[in-house]
Short mmCIF file of C-alpha atoms in Angstrom, two decimals:
data_model
loop_
_atom_site.label_atom_id
_atom_site.label_comp_id
_atom_site.label_asym_id
_atom_site.label_seq_id
_atom_site.Cartn_x
_atom_site.Cartn_y
_atom_site.Cartn_z
CA UNK H 16 142.08 156.07 -155.73
CA UNK H 17 139.67 158.99 -155.25
CA UNK H 18 139.64 159.75 -158.97
CA UNK H 19 136.70 157.37 -159.53
CA UNK H 20 134.55 159.67 -157.40
CA UNK H 21 134.57 162.08 -160.33
CA UNK H 22 132.12 159.70 -162.00
CA UNK H 23 128.68 161.00 -160.94
CA UNK H 24 126.99 157.59 -160.99
CA UNK H 25 129.64 155.90 -158.92
CA UNK H 26 129.94 158.86 -156.54
CA UNK H 27 126.23 158.62 -155.69
CA UNK H 28 126.33 154.86 -155.33
CA UNK H 29 129.38 155.06 -153.07
CA UNK H 30 127.63 157.69 -150.94
CA UNK H 31 124.61 155.39 -150.70
CA UNK H 32 126.89 152.56 -149.56
CA UNK H 33 128.59 154.67 -146.89
CA UNK H 34 125.32 155.99 -145.46
CA UNK H 35 123.76 152.52 -145.40
CA UNK H 36 126.86 151.14 -143.66
CA UNK H 37 126.63 153.80 -140.95
CA UNK H 38 122.98 152.91 -140.47
CA UNK H 39 123.87 149.24 -140.20
CA UNK H 40 126.55 150.05 -137.62
CA UNK H 41 124.03 151.90 -135.47
CA UNK H 42 121.69 148.93 -135.83
CA UNK H 43 124.34 146.57 -134.48
CA UNK H 44 124.77 148.63 -131.32
CA UNK H 45 121.04 149.19 -130.86
CA UNK H 46 120.20 145.53 -131.39
CA UNK H 47 122.60 144.49 -128.65
CA UNK H 48 121.05 146.96 -126.23
CA UNK H 49 117.54 145.87 -127.21
CA UNK H 50 118.47 142.23 -126.60
CA UNK H 51 119.78 143.11 -123.15
CA UNK H 52 116.65 145.13 -122.42
CA UNK H 53 114.43 142.12 -123.25
CA UNK H 54 116.57 139.19 -122.11
CA UNK H 55 118.99 140.55 -119.52
CA UNK H 56 121.73 138.01 -118.85
CA UNK H 57 120.55 135.91 -121.80
CA UNK H 58 121.28 138.74 -124.26
CA UNK H 59 124.33 136.90 -125.59
CA UNK H 60 122.22 133.90 -126.55
CA UNK H 61 119.69 136.20 -128.24
CA UNK H 62 122.41 137.96 -130.24
CA UNK H 63 124.05 134.67 -131.13
CA UNK H 64 120.76 133.39 -132.50
CA UNK H 65 120.18 136.65 -134.37
CA UNK H 66 123.64 136.40 -136.00
CA UNK H 67 122.93 132.81 -136.98
CA UNK H 68 119.65 133.93 -138.59
CA UNK H 69 121.61 136.61 -140.43
CA UNK H 70 124.02 134.02 -141.85
CA UNK H 71 121.14 131.73 -142.86
CA UNK H 72 119.52 134.60 -144.77
CA UNK H 73 122.82 135.46 -146.47
CA UNK H 74 123.59 131.90 -147.48
CA UNK H 75 120.17 130.57 -148.50
CA UNK H 76 117.94 133.58 -149.24
CA UNK H 77 120.39 135.53 -151.42
CA UNK H 78 120.51 133.03 -154.35
CA UNK H 79 116.73 132.65 -154.35
CA UNK H 80 116.14 136.41 -154.37
CA UNK H 81 118.71 136.89 -157.15
CA UNK H 82 116.75 134.45 -159.31
CA UNK H 83 113.39 136.02 -158.46
CA UNK H 84 114.40 139.64 -159.20
CA UNK H 85 116.66 138.96 -162.19
CA UNK H 86 114.33 140.63 -164.71
CA UNK H 87 113.46 143.64 -162.54
CA UNK H 88 115.25 146.99 -163.03
CA UNK H 89 118.35 147.17 -160.82
CA UNK H 90 117.29 150.53 -159.42
CA UNK H 91 113.90 149.18 -158.37
CA UNK H 92 115.55 146.20 -156.64
CA UNK H 93 118.01 148.37 -154.71
CA UNK H 94 115.48 151.00 -153.68
CA UNK H 95 112.90 148.37 -152.73
CA UNK H 96 115.42 146.53 -150.53
CA UNK H 97 116.40 149.78 -148.81
CA UNK H 98 112.75 150.66 -148.13
CA UNK H 99 112.14 147.23 -146.59
CA UNK H 100 115.21 147.64 -144.39
CA UNK H 101 114.06 151.10 -143.33
CA UNK H 102 110.61 149.79 -142.40
CA UNK H 103 112.05 146.93 -140.33
CA UNK H 104 114.47 149.26 -138.54
CA UNK H 105 111.56 151.53 -137.61
CA UNK H 106 109.63 148.51 -136.30
CA UNK H 107 112.35 147.17 -134.00
CA UNK H 108 111.89 149.71 -131.15
CA UNK H 109 108.31 148.49 -130.70
CA UNK H 110 109.06 144.79 -130.14
CA UNK H 111 108.51 143.34 -126.68
CA UNK H 112 109.22 139.65 -127.32
CA UNK H 113 112.48 137.96 -128.26
CA UNK H 114 110.86 135.94 -131.06
CA UNK H 115 109.81 139.21 -132.71
CA UNK H 116 113.48 140.20 -132.93
CA UNK H 117 114.24 136.96 -134.75
CA UNK H 118 111.44 137.46 -137.30
CA UNK H 119 112.34 141.08 -138.01
CA UNK H 120 116.07 140.32 -138.23
CA UNK H 121 115.36 137.57 -140.77
CA UNK H 122 113.30 139.94 -142.96
CA UNK H 123 115.85 142.74 -142.64
CA UNK H 124 118.80 140.50 -143.47
CA UNK H 125 116.89 138.95 -146.36
CA UNK H 126 116.53 142.46 -147.76
CA UNK H 127 120.26 143.01 -147.24
CA UNK H 128 120.95 139.68 -148.96
CA UNK H 129 119.00 141.08 -151.93
CA UNK H 130 120.58 144.54 -151.90
CA UNK H 131 124.27 143.78 -151.42
CA UNK H 132 124.92 141.32 -154.30
CA UNK H 133 122.81 143.45 -156.68
CA UNK H 134 124.77 146.54 -155.65
CA UNK H 135 128.13 144.78 -156.02
CA UNK H 136 127.20 143.43 -159.46
CA UNK H 137 126.26 146.94 -160.59
CA UNK H 138 129.65 148.55 -159.90
CA UNK H 139 131.60 146.80 -162.73
CA UNK H 140 128.90 147.99 -165.13
CA UNK H 141 129.25 151.58 -163.91
CA UNK H 142 133.07 151.32 -163.96
CA UNK H 143 133.95 149.02 -166.89
CA UNK H 144 137.70 149.79 -166.83
CA UNK H 145 139.61 147.40 -164.57
CA UNK H 146 141.84 150.12 -163.11
CA UNK H 147 138.80 152.16 -162.07
CA UNK H 148 137.05 149.07 -160.74
CA UNK H 149 140.06 148.18 -158.60
CA UNK H 150 140.03 151.67 -157.10
CA UNK H 151 136.33 151.24 -156.35
CA UNK H 152 137.03 147.94 -154.57
CA UNK H 153 139.66 149.65 -152.42
CA UNK H 154 137.25 152.46 -151.58
CA UNK H 155 134.63 149.91 -150.62
CA UNK H 156 137.13 148.13 -148.36
CA UNK H 157 137.97 151.45 -146.72
CA UNK H 158 134.27 152.20 -146.23
CA UNK H 159 133.73 148.90 -144.40
CA UNK H 160 136.79 149.40 -142.19
CA UNK H 161 135.94 153.01 -141.36
CA UNK H 162 132.37 152.01 -140.54
CA UNK H 163 133.62 149.52 -137.97
CA UNK H 164 135.49 152.37 -136.28
CA UNK H 165 133.07 155.28 -136.74
CA UNK H 166 129.71 153.63 -136.06
CA UNK H 167 130.45 152.60 -132.45
CA UNK H 168 131.84 156.08 -131.72
CA UNK H 169 128.79 157.72 -133.30
CA UNK H 170 126.47 155.42 -131.37
CA UNK H 171 128.29 156.21 -128.12
CA UNK H 172 127.96 159.95 -128.76
CA UNK H 173 124.25 159.68 -129.60
CA UNK H 174 123.55 157.56 -126.52
CA UNK H 175 124.70 160.43 -124.31
CA UNK H 176 121.72 162.51 -125.45
CA UNK H 177 119.05 159.94 -126.39
CA UNK H 178 117.63 156.50 -125.68
CA UNK H 179 119.03 153.52 -127.58
CA UNK H 180 115.60 153.17 -129.22
CA UNK H 181 116.37 156.31 -131.21
CA UNK H 182 119.38 154.61 -132.78
CA UNK H 183 116.90 152.59 -134.81
CA UNK H 184 115.60 155.88 -136.22
CA UNK H 185 119.16 156.69 -137.30
CA UNK H 186 119.33 153.29 -138.99
CA UNK H 187 116.05 153.96 -140.79
CA UNK H 188 117.30 157.37 -141.98
CA UNK H 189 120.48 155.74 -143.27
CA UNK H 190 118.53 153.31 -145.41
CA UNK H 191 116.17 156.04 -146.65
CA UNK H 192 119.10 158.26 -147.67
CA UNK H 193 120.68 155.28 -149.40
CA UNK H 194 117.45 154.69 -151.34
CA UNK H 195 117.28 158.37 -152.30
CA UNK H 196 120.89 158.35 -153.57
CA UNK H 197 120.25 155.24 -155.67
CA UNK H 198 117.03 156.78 -157.01
CA UNK H 199 118.93 159.91 -158.04
CA UNK H 200 121.64 157.93 -159.85
CA UNK H 201 121.53 157.62 -163.61
CA UNK H 202 122.47 153.99 -164.18
CA UNK H 203 123.69 152.37 -167.41
CA UNK H 204 121.06 150.51 -169.36
CA UNK H 205 121.38 146.81 -168.54
CA UNK H 206 119.48 144.48 -170.87
CA UNK H 207 117.09 142.23 -168.91
CA UNK H 208 118.43 138.74 -168.35
CA UNK H 209 117.10 136.02 -170.60
CA UNK H 210 115.41 133.68 -168.16
CA UNK H 211 116.39 130.06 -168.76
CA UNK H 212 115.56 127.01 -166.71
CA UNK H 213 113.65 126.50 -163.50
CA UNK H 214 113.94 128.55 -160.33
CA UNK H 215 116.22 125.86 -158.88
CA UNK H 216 118.45 126.02 -161.97
CA UNK H 217 118.77 129.79 -161.71
CA UNK H 218 119.23 129.71 -157.93
CA UNK H 219 122.20 127.34 -158.18
CA UNK H 220 123.69 128.77 -161.38
CA UNK H 221 126.28 130.95 -159.65
CA UNK H 222 127.50 128.12 -157.42
CA UNK H 223 127.78 125.79 -160.41
CA UNK H 224 129.89 128.34 -162.27
CA UNK H 225 132.11 128.60 -159.18
CA UNK H 226 132.65 124.85 -159.21
CA UNK H 227 133.41 124.85 -162.95
CA UNK H 228 135.92 127.73 -163.05
CA UNK H 229 139.40 127.03 -161.58
CA UNK H 230 139.87 130.71 -160.66
CA UNK H 231 136.63 130.78 -158.72
CA UNK H 232 137.31 127.44 -157.07
CA UNK H 233 140.49 129.04 -155.77
CA UNK H 234 138.48 132.03 -154.54
CA UNK H 235 136.03 129.70 -152.81
CA UNK H 236 138.92 128.11 -150.90
CA UNK H 237 140.37 131.51 -150.01
CA UNK H 238 136.99 132.53 -148.58
CA UNK H 239 137.60 129.90 -145.89
CA UNK H 240 141.00 131.42 -145.07
CA UNK H 241 139.44 134.87 -144.64
CA UNK H 242 136.62 133.46 -142.52
CA UNK H 243 139.07 131.66 -140.20
CA UNK H 244 141.09 134.78 -139.44
CA UNK H 245 138.07 137.08 -139.24
CA UNK H 246 136.28 134.75 -136.83
CA UNK H 247 139.25 134.72 -134.47
CA UNK H 248 139.36 138.51 -134.42
CA UNK H 249 135.65 139.29 -134.23
CA UNK H 250 134.67 136.53 -131.81
CA UNK H 251 137.69 136.25 -129.53
CA UNK H 252 139.33 139.68 -129.39
CA UNK H 253 137.26 140.42 -126.30
CA UNK H 254 138.56 137.22 -124.67
CA UNK H 255 142.18 138.01 -125.53
CA UNK H 256 141.95 141.60 -124.30
CA UNK H 257 139.71 141.16 -121.23
CA UNK H 258 140.58 137.66 -120.03
CA UNK H 259 144.10 136.77 -121.17
CA UNK H 260 145.50 140.29 -120.82
CA UNK H 261 143.20 141.57 -118.07
CA UNK H 262 142.42 144.71 -120.07
CA UNK H 263 139.36 146.91 -120.41
CA UNK H 264 136.63 147.50 -122.99
CA UNK H 265 138.84 150.25 -124.38
CA UNK H 266 141.59 147.69 -125.00
CA UNK H 267 139.09 145.59 -126.98
CA UNK H 268 138.31 148.60 -129.17
CA UNK H 269 142.02 149.37 -129.60
CA UNK H 270 142.80 145.81 -130.74
CA UNK H 271 139.94 145.87 -133.26
CA UNK H 272 141.14 149.27 -134.49
CA UNK H 273 144.61 147.85 -135.20
CA UNK H 274 143.00 145.02 -137.17
CA UNK H 275 141.03 147.60 -139.17
CA UNK H 276 144.16 149.69 -139.70
CA UNK H 277 145.93 146.73 -141.31
CA UNK H 278 143.01 146.20 -143.66
CA UNK H 279 142.88 149.89 -144.55
CA UNK H 280 146.60 149.93 -145.32
CA UNK H 281 146.09 147.28 -148.00
CA UNK H 282 143.08 149.14 -149.38
CA UNK H 283 145.29 152.19 -149.92
CA UNK H 284 148.11 150.37 -151.71
CA UNK H 285 146.16 147.67 -153.58
CA UNK H 286 145.30 149.65 -156.76
CA UNK H 287 148.96 150.39 -157.48
CA UNK H 288 150.33 147.01 -156.42
CA UNK H 289 147.76 145.08 -158.47
CA UNK H 290 148.89 146.90 -161.62
CA UNK H 291 152.21 145.04 -161.27
CA UNK H 292 151.27 141.89 -159.33
CA UNK H 293 148.93 139.12 -160.49
CA UNK H 294 145.80 138.72 -158.38
CA UNK H 295 146.68 135.10 -157.66
CA UNK H 296 150.10 136.01 -156.24
CA UNK H 297 148.72 138.90 -154.19
CA UNK H 298 145.87 136.86 -152.72
CA UNK H 299 147.97 133.77 -151.98
CA UNK H 300 150.51 135.92 -150.15
CA UNK H 301 147.61 137.17 -148.05
CA UNK H 302 146.54 133.57 -147.39
CA UNK H 303 150.07 132.68 -146.33
CA UNK H 304 150.16 135.65 -143.96
CA UNK H 305 146.96 134.43 -142.30
CA UNK H 306 148.09 130.80 -142.20
CA UNK H 307 151.19 131.90 -140.29
CA UNK H 308 149.40 134.55 -138.21
CA UNK H 309 146.81 132.22 -136.69
CA UNK H 310 149.35 129.82 -135.11
CA UNK H 311 151.14 132.91 -133.83
CA UNK H 312 147.89 133.92 -132.12
CA UNK H 313 147.70 130.44 -130.59
CA UNK H 314 151.26 130.74 -129.33
CA UNK H 315 150.54 134.16 -127.85
CA UNK H 316 147.47 132.83 -126.04
CA UNK H 317 149.45 129.88 -124.66
CA UNK H 318 152.27 132.15 -123.48
CA UNK H 319 149.98 134.76 -121.93
CA UNK H 320 148.07 132.24 -119.81
CA UNK H 321 151.10 131.96 -117.52
CA UNK H 322 151.98 135.67 -117.34
CA UNK H 323 150.92 138.69 -115.36
CA UNK H 324 147.90 140.28 -117.13
CA UNK H 325 148.50 143.00 -119.72
CA UNK H 326 152.23 142.52 -120.05
CA UNK H 327 153.40 145.49 -122.08
CA UNK H 328 155.57 143.67 -124.60
CA UNK H 329 153.09 140.86 -125.27
CA UNK H 330 150.20 143.36 -125.60
CA UNK H 331 152.26 145.18 -128.24
CA UNK H 332 152.81 141.86 -129.99
CA UNK H 333 149.05 141.25 -130.03
CA UNK H 334 148.37 144.66 -131.58
CA UNK H 335 151.02 143.99 -134.22
CA UNK H 336 149.62 140.53 -134.86
CA UNK H 337 146.07 141.86 -135.25
CA UNK H 338 147.43 144.41 -137.75
CA UNK H 339 149.03 141.58 -139.72
CA UNK H 340 145.76 139.62 -139.71
CA UNK H 341 143.98 142.71 -141.04
CA UNK H 342 146.55 142.99 -143.81
CA UNK H 343 146.15 139.33 -144.77
CA UNK H 344 142.36 139.38 -144.89
CA UNK H 345 142.30 142.54 -146.98
CA UNK H 346 144.86 141.12 -149.43
CA UNK H 347 142.31 138.41 -150.23
CA UNK H 348 139.07 140.35 -149.91
CA UNK H 349 139.96 143.54 -151.79
CA UNK H 350 140.78 142.02 -155.22
CA UNK H 351 138.29 139.13 -155.02
CA UNK H 352 135.58 140.86 -157.06
CA UNK H 353 138.06 141.38 -159.90
CA UNK H 354 137.99 137.62 -160.43
CA UNK H 355 134.19 137.64 -160.64
CA UNK H 356 134.24 140.56 -163.06
CA UNK H 357 136.57 138.72 -165.47
CA UNK H 358 134.54 135.52 -165.52
CA UNK H 359 131.09 137.13 -165.59
CA UNK H 360 128.94 137.92 -168.60
CA UNK H 361 125.95 140.26 -168.60
CA UNK H 362 123.72 137.24 -168.09
CA UNK H 363 125.68 135.65 -165.24
CA UNK H 364 127.11 138.66 -163.38
CA UNK H 365 124.37 138.94 -160.73
CA UNK H 366 124.44 135.17 -160.15
CA UNK H 367 128.20 135.15 -159.62
CA UNK H 368 128.22 138.05 -157.18
CA UNK H 369 125.34 136.45 -155.31
CA UNK H 370 127.18 133.12 -155.18
CA UNK H 371 130.28 134.81 -153.77
CA UNK H 372 128.12 136.57 -151.19
CA UNK H 373 126.49 133.29 -150.13
CA UNK H 374 129.55 131.03 -150.26
CA UNK H 375 131.75 133.44 -148.32
CA UNK H 376 129.15 133.72 -145.57
CA UNK H 377 128.73 129.94 -145.52
CA UNK H 378 132.37 129.79 -144.41
CA UNK H 379 131.52 132.05 -141.47
CA UNK H 380 128.78 129.61 -140.47
CA UNK H 381 131.65 127.17 -139.86
CA UNK H 382 134.34 129.44 -138.39
CA UNK H 383 132.20 131.53 -136.02
CA UNK H 384 131.07 128.48 -134.01
CA UNK H 385 134.62 127.08 -134.05
CA UNK H 386 136.03 130.34 -132.68
CA UNK H 387 133.36 130.62 -130.01
CA UNK H 388 132.64 127.06 -128.95
CA UNK H 389 136.17 125.63 -129.16
CA UNK H 390 137.50 128.74 -127.43
CA UNK H 391 134.99 128.34 -124.59
CA UNK H 392 135.45 124.58 -124.23
CA UNK H 393 139.18 124.10 -124.83
CA UNK H 394 140.73 127.57 -124.61
CA UNK H 395 141.98 130.20 -127.02
CA UNK H 396 145.09 128.26 -128.00
CA UNK H 397 142.98 125.35 -129.25
CA UNK H 398 140.55 127.65 -131.06
CA UNK H 399 143.36 129.47 -132.87
CA UNK H 400 145.02 126.18 -133.85
CA UNK H 401 141.77 124.75 -135.27
CA UNK H 402 141.21 127.96 -137.23
CA UNK H 403 144.84 127.81 -138.41
CA UNK H 404 144.18 124.29 -139.68
CA UNK H 405 141.16 125.51 -141.63
CA UNK H 406 143.21 128.39 -143.06
CA UNK H 407 145.99 126.01 -144.10
CA UNK H 408 143.46 123.70 -145.77
CA UNK H 409 141.97 126.65 -147.65
CA UNK H 410 145.38 127.89 -148.79
CA UNK H 411 146.45 124.44 -150.04
CA UNK H 412 143.11 123.97 -151.79
CA UNK H 413 143.47 127.36 -153.50
CA UNK H 414 146.98 126.48 -154.69
CA UNK H 415 145.72 123.23 -156.16
CA UNK H 416 142.51 124.59 -157.69
CA UNK H 417 143.79 127.87 -159.13
CA UNK H 418 146.47 127.40 -161.80
CA UNK H 419 149.11 130.08 -162.07
CA UNK H 420 148.45 130.56 -165.76
CA UNK H 421 146.42 129.22 -168.66
CA UNK H 422 143.08 127.80 -167.50
CA UNK H 423 140.61 129.45 -165.24
CA UNK H 424 140.01 132.77 -166.89
CA UNK H 425 137.24 131.83 -169.25
CA UNK H 426 133.79 133.28 -169.29
CA UNK H 427 130.52 131.46 -169.13
CA UNK H 428 127.53 131.36 -171.34
CA UNK H 429 124.14 132.50 -170.05
CA UNK H 430 123.18 128.96 -169.02
CA UNK H 431 126.41 128.56 -167.04
CA UNK H 432 128.34 126.33 -169.43
CA UNK H 433 131.99 127.13 -169.97
CA UNK H 434 133.05 129.25 -172.90
CA UNK H 435 136.52 129.49 -174.36
CA UNK H 436 139.23 130.91 -172.08
CA UNK H 437 139.75 134.62 -172.33
CA UNK H 438 143.43 134.58 -171.53
CA UNK H 439 145.84 134.02 -168.70
CA UNK H 440 144.40 133.96 -165.20
CA UNK H 441 145.82 136.62 -162.97
#
């Protein structure tokens, strides 16, 4: 898997991604502390609103920005987005009103909604061979999982010697280093896209291709499965660990670490397994794992409500279950960009990656509130069962939309119309 790091261009881009992720992780911690500093007991509401603003930017701003910057050099787009993010991060320590947080978060996340799809669409150009690209996807998955473990630890260490305001400086430095790494990378020459149609046409082009291609319709359904499981883990792990099991903050971190470990395990084995296993089979197995795992989480919550807190055997079951959920989500997420790469042309690649970015986050706009609000109103068993229902619906929809062979592997023309199939869909 590490062999792709011998490619200088990819090595620098991967380094830029890792540094930017660490900066984003510090930002997450610092933003929570800033919200508490300004709003006290209402910090949760402030953060909830900020996360909603983030999702809105990801879903609605990303397609518009992709259409607006389509003819600009990729390097200029990436560096510009990083500089905007660095400037916003440096501004956050100086805010003294909650509404200022919302405005700055929207601008920062709009810049991220510009950077991330453009960055993801660049990797298959830098690594045109599918085997190399699959290794890059696994490395990217590992980077995200490691960031979720390392950033909180790094933030905790830094907070022992400095104010939380200085974490924003670390975030700014992360984005500046990312910009410098991109600037130093020699990128392949990508012909400028031939602009066709109105801004609305270009903004919706990626989504229309998704609806037209059976493979991508299947991916769109699987995005819902991933969002259902991820929402349960990210939103309600603290409730499982602290409330149902009577554990500590450390137990919350341990449970999340087991979830990350399951995801990382798949990232390690995916390049070799996907050489022998069709993407469809691999991803649908992951969906099945999640569809079974979520009812198991509901059953565990129902059982634990009548037990003594932190029962050893049931706590071990939860850690194992969270590992399984991490495995299932990664089995879908890791190979998903391979599907985009096969369908995309030079003219549609950025639109497709942007559409995947937006559509996948649109699913979280549904599952995050379900996990939080249903869990608070009706309990964790009900929340897990509702999420399990969404996961089952996504799995069935993927089975119906994504044929096992034949259709669904075609490419598209620059205006988004279907071209002839390129072979069997994997």
